Short mmCIF file of C-alpha atoms in Angstrom, two decimals:
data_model
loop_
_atom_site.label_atom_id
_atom_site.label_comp_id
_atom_site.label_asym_id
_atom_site.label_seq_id
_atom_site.Cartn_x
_atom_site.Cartn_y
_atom_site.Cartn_z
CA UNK A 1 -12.14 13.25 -18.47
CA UNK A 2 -12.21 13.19 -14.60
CA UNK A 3 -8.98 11.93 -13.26
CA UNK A 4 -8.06 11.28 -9.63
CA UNK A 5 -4.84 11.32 -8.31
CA UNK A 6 -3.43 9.87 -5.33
CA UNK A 7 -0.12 8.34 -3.82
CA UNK A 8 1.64 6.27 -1.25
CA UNK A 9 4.45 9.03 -0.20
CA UNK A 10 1.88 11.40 0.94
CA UNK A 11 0.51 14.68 0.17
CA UNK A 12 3.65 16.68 0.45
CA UNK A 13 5.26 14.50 -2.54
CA UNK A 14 6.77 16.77 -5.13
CA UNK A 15 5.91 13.46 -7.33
CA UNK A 16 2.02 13.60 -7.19
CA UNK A 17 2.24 17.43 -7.61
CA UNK A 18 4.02 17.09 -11.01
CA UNK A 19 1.70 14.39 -12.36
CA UNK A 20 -1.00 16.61 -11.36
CA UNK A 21 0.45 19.28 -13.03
CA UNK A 22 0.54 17.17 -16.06
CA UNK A 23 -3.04 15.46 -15.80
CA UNK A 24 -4.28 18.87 -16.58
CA UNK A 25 -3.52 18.88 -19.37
CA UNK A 26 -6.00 15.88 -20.44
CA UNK A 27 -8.93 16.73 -18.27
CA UNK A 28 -10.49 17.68 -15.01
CA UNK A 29 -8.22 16.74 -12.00
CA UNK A 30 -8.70 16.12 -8.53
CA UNK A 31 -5.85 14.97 -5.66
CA UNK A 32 -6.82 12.65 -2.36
CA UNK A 33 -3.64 11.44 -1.00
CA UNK A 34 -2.40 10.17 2.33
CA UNK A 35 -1.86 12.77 4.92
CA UNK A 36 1.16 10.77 5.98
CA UNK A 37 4.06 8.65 4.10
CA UNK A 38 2.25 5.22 3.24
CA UNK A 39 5.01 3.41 1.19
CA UNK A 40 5.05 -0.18 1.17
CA UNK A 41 1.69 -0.10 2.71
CA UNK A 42 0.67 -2.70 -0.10
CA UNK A 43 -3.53 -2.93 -0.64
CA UNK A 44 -4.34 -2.06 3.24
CA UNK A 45 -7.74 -0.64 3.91
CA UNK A 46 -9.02 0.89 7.11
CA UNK A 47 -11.85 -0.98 8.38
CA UNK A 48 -11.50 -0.44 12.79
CA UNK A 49 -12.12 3.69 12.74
CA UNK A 50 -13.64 6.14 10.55
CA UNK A 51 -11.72 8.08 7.56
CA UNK A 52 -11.92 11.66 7.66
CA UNK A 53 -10.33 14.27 4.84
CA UNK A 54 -9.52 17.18 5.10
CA UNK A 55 -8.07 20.26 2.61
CA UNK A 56 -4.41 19.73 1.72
CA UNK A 57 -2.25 22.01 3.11
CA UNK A 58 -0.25 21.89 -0.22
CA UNK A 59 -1.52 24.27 -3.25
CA UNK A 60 -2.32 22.85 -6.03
CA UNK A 61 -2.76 25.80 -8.54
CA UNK A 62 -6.41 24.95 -10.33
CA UNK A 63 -6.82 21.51 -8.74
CA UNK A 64 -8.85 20.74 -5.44
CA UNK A 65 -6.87 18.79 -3.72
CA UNK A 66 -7.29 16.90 -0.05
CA UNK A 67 -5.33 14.52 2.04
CA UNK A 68 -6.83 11.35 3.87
CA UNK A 69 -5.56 10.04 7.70
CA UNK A 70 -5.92 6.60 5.74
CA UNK A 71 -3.56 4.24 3.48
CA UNK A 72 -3.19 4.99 -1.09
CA UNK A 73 -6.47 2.61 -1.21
CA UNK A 74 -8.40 4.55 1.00
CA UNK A 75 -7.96 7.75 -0.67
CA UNK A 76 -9.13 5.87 -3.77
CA UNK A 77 -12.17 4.50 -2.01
CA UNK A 78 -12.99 7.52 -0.71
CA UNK A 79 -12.33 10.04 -3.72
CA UNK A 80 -14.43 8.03 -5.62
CA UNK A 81 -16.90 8.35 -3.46
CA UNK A 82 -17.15 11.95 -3.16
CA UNK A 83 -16.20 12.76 -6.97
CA UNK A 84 -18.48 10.60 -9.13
CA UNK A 85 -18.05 9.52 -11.95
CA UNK A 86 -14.13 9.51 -12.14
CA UNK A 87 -12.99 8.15 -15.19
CA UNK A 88 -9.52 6.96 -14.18
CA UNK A 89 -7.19 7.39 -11.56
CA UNK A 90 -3.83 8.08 -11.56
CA UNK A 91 -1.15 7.12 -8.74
CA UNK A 92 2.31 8.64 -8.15
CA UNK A 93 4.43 9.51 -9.26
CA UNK A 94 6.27 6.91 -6.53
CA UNK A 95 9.33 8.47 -5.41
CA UNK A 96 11.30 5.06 -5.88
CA UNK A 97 10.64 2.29 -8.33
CA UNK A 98 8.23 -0.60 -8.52
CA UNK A 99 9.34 -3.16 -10.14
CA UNK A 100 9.39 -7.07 -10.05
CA UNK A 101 7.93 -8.86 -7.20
CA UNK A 102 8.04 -5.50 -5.70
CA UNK A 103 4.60 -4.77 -6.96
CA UNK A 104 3.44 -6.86 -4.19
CA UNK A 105 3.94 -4.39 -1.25
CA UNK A 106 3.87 -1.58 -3.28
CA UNK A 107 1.20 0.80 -2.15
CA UNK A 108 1.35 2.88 -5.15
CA UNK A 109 0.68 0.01 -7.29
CA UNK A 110 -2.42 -0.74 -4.46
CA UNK A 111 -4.06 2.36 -5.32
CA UNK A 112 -4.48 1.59 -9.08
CA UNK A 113 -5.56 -1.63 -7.97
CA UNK A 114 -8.32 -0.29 -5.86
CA UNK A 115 -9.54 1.84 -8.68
CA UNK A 116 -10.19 -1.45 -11.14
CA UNK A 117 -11.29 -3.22 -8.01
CA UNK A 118 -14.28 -0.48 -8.12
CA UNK A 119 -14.24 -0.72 -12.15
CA UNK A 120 -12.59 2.39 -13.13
CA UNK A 121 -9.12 2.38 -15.02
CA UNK A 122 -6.02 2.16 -12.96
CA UNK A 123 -2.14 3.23 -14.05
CA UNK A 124 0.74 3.60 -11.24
CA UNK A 125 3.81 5.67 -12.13
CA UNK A 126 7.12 5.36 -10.21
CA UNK A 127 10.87 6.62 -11.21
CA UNK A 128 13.93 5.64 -9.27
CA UNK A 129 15.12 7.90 -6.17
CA UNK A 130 19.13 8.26 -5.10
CA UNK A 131 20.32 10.64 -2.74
CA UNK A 132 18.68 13.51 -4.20
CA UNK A 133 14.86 13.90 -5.88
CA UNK A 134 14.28 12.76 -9.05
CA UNK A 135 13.96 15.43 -12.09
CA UNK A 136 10.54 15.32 -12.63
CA UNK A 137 10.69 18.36 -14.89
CA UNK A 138 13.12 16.18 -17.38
CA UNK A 139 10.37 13.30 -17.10
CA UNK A 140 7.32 15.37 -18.30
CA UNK A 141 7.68 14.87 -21.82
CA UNK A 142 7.57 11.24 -21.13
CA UNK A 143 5.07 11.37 -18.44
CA UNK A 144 2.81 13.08 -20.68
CA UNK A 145 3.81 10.50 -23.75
CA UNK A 146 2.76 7.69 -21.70
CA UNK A 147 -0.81 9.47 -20.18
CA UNK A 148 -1.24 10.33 -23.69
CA UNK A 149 -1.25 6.55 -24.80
CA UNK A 150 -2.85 4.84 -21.60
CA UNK A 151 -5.25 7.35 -21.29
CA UNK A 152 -6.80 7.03 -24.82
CA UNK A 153 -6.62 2.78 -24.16
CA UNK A 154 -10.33 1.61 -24.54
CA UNK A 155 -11.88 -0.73 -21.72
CA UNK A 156 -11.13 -1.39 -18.14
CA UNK A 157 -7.54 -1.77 -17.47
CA UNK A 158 -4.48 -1.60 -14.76
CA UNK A 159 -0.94 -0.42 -15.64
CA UNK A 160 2.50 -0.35 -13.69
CA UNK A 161 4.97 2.49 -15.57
CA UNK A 162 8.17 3.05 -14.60
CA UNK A 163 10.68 5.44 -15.86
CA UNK A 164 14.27 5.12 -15.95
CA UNK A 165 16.68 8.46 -14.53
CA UNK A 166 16.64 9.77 -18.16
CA UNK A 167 14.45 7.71 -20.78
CA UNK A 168 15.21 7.24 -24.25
CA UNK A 169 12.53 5.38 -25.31
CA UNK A 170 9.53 3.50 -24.03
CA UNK A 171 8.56 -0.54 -24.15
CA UNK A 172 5.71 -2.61 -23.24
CA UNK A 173 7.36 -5.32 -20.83
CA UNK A 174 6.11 -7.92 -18.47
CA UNK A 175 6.79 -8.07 -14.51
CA UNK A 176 10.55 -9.44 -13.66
CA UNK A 177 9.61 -12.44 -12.24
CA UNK A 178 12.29 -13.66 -9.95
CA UNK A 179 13.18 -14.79 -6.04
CA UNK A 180 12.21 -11.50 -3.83
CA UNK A 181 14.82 -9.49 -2.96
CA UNK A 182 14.23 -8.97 0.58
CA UNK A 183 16.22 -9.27 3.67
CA UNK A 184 16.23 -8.58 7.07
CA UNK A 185 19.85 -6.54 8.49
CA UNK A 186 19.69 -7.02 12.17
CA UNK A 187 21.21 -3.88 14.41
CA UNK A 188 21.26 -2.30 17.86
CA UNK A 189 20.13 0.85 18.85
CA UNK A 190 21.85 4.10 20.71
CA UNK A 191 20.65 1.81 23.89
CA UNK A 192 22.11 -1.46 22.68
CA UNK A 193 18.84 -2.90 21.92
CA UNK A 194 18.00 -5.44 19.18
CA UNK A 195 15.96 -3.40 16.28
CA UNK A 196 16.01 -4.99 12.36
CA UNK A 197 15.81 -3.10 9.19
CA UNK A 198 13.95 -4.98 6.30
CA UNK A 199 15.73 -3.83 3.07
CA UNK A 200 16.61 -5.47 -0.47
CA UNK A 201 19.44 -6.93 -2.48
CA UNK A 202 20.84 -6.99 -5.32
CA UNK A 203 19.22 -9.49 -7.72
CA UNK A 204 20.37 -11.39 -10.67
CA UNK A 205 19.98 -9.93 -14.18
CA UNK A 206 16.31 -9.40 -15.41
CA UNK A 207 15.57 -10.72 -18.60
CA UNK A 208 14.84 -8.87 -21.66
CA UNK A 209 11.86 -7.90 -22.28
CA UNK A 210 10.90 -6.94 -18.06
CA UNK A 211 9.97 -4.05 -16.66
CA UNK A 212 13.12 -4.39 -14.31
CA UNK A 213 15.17 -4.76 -17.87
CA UNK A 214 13.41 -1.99 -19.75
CA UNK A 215 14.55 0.84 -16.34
CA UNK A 216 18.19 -0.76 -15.82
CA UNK A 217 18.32 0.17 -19.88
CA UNK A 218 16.66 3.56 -20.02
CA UNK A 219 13.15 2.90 -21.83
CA UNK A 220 10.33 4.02 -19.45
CA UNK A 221 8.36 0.59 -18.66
CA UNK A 222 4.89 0.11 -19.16
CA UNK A 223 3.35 -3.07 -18.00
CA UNK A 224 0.07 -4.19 -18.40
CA UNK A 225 -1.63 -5.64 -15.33
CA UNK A 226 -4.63 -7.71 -14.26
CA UNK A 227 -6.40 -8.79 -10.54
CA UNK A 228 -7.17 -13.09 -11.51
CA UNK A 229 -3.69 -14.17 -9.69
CA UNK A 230 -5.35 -18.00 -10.95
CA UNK A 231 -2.54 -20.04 -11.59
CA UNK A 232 -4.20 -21.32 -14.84
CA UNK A 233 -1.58 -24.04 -15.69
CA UNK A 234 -1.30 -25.62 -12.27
CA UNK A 235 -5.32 -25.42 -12.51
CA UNK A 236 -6.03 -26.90 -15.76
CA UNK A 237 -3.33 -29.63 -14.40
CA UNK A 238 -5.14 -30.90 -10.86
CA UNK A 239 -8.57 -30.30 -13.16
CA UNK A 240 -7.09 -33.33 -15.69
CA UNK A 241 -6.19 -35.34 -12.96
CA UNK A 242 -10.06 -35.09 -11.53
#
């Protein structure tokens, strides 16, 4: 199996270079990832100047690995153009969840996109982030549970994981689906000039059975995904009334 890996916190992630680590161990492996921080960058492509990659300044021990001056979907774009044949690719592991209606601006999420988007399988993994780095050596056992089970998944398919601080189990969930939980916390600078921060807030409980509910109870969330955003109801309604 030929598996790409990418991500939207850059090259220097201690994230991607444990799920690299861990790809390994189910087949060939090759990292093209952002030369910069691209988080939130959502499913931008660069389109006004050229892309250009170069070797990553970041060993990764038996893995080629290169970073891109473009955004998570251009890596994916552009790995897959110059390794053929991948089979899947893998993005993250996000330092920071997404969850919810955050999969919208998530750039992690973006890259597994792009990879069904050019018909090869997609799965995004993200863990929460507080004031210090997550333990990705406590998530390997679960990190390799889940590869083990999405990787072996017949057809073409897109995947959002999340794991929880310390796991104790896993469930298949659907996407949180609630009011976005963004909002803009205006300030002033050293200068006393207007700047705004756009950050989140808390949100009311998930229910059970979403990927929000699954992390905020421990089980590592894996959520199956697809590109037709066709609101099928709201179609088949108008198309009645035709």
């Amino acid at each position: 199996m030929r598996i790409l890996i990418t991500n939207d916190d850059g090259i220097y992630s201690p994230g991607i270079a444990a799920l690299a680590r861990i790809a390994l161990r189910f087949g060939e492996v090759r990292v093209v990832a952002p030369d910069v921080e691209q988080s939130s960058m959502g499913h931008a492509v660069t389109h006004s100047r050229p892309l250009s990659y170069k070797k990553s300044p970041i060993e990764f021990d038996g893995i080629e690995a290169y970073r891109v001056n473009g955004t998570p979907a251009d890596c994916v774009a552009l790995g897959t153009h110059l390794w053929t044949k991948t089979d899947v690719v893998l993005s993250g592991i996000n330092m920071g969840p997404n969850l919810g209606n955050g999969m919208w601006h998530s750039g992690t999420l973006a890259a597994a996109k792009q990879a069904v988007l050019l018909g090869i399988k997609g799965i995004a993994l993200s863990t929460p982030v507080g004031k210090t780095e997550p333990d990705f050596a406590a998530l390997e056992p679960f990190v390799e549970e889940t590869l083990g089970l999405l990787l072996k998944t017949p057809g073409l398919s897109l995947f959002n994981v999340n794991f929880p601080e310390q796991p104790r189990g896993m469930r298949w969930t659907r996407q949180s689906v609630r009011l976005y939980d963004g909002k803009i916390v205006p300030g002033t600078d050293p200068m006393g000039r207007k700047h705004y921060w756009f950050t989140v807030t808390p949100l009311e409980p998930a229910d059970e059975g979403t990927d929000r509910w699954a992390v905020e109870n421990g089980y590592v969330s894996v959520t199956p995904l697809r590109l037709d955003l066709t609101n099928e109801d709201a179609l088949r309604s108008v198309q009645q009334q035709v």
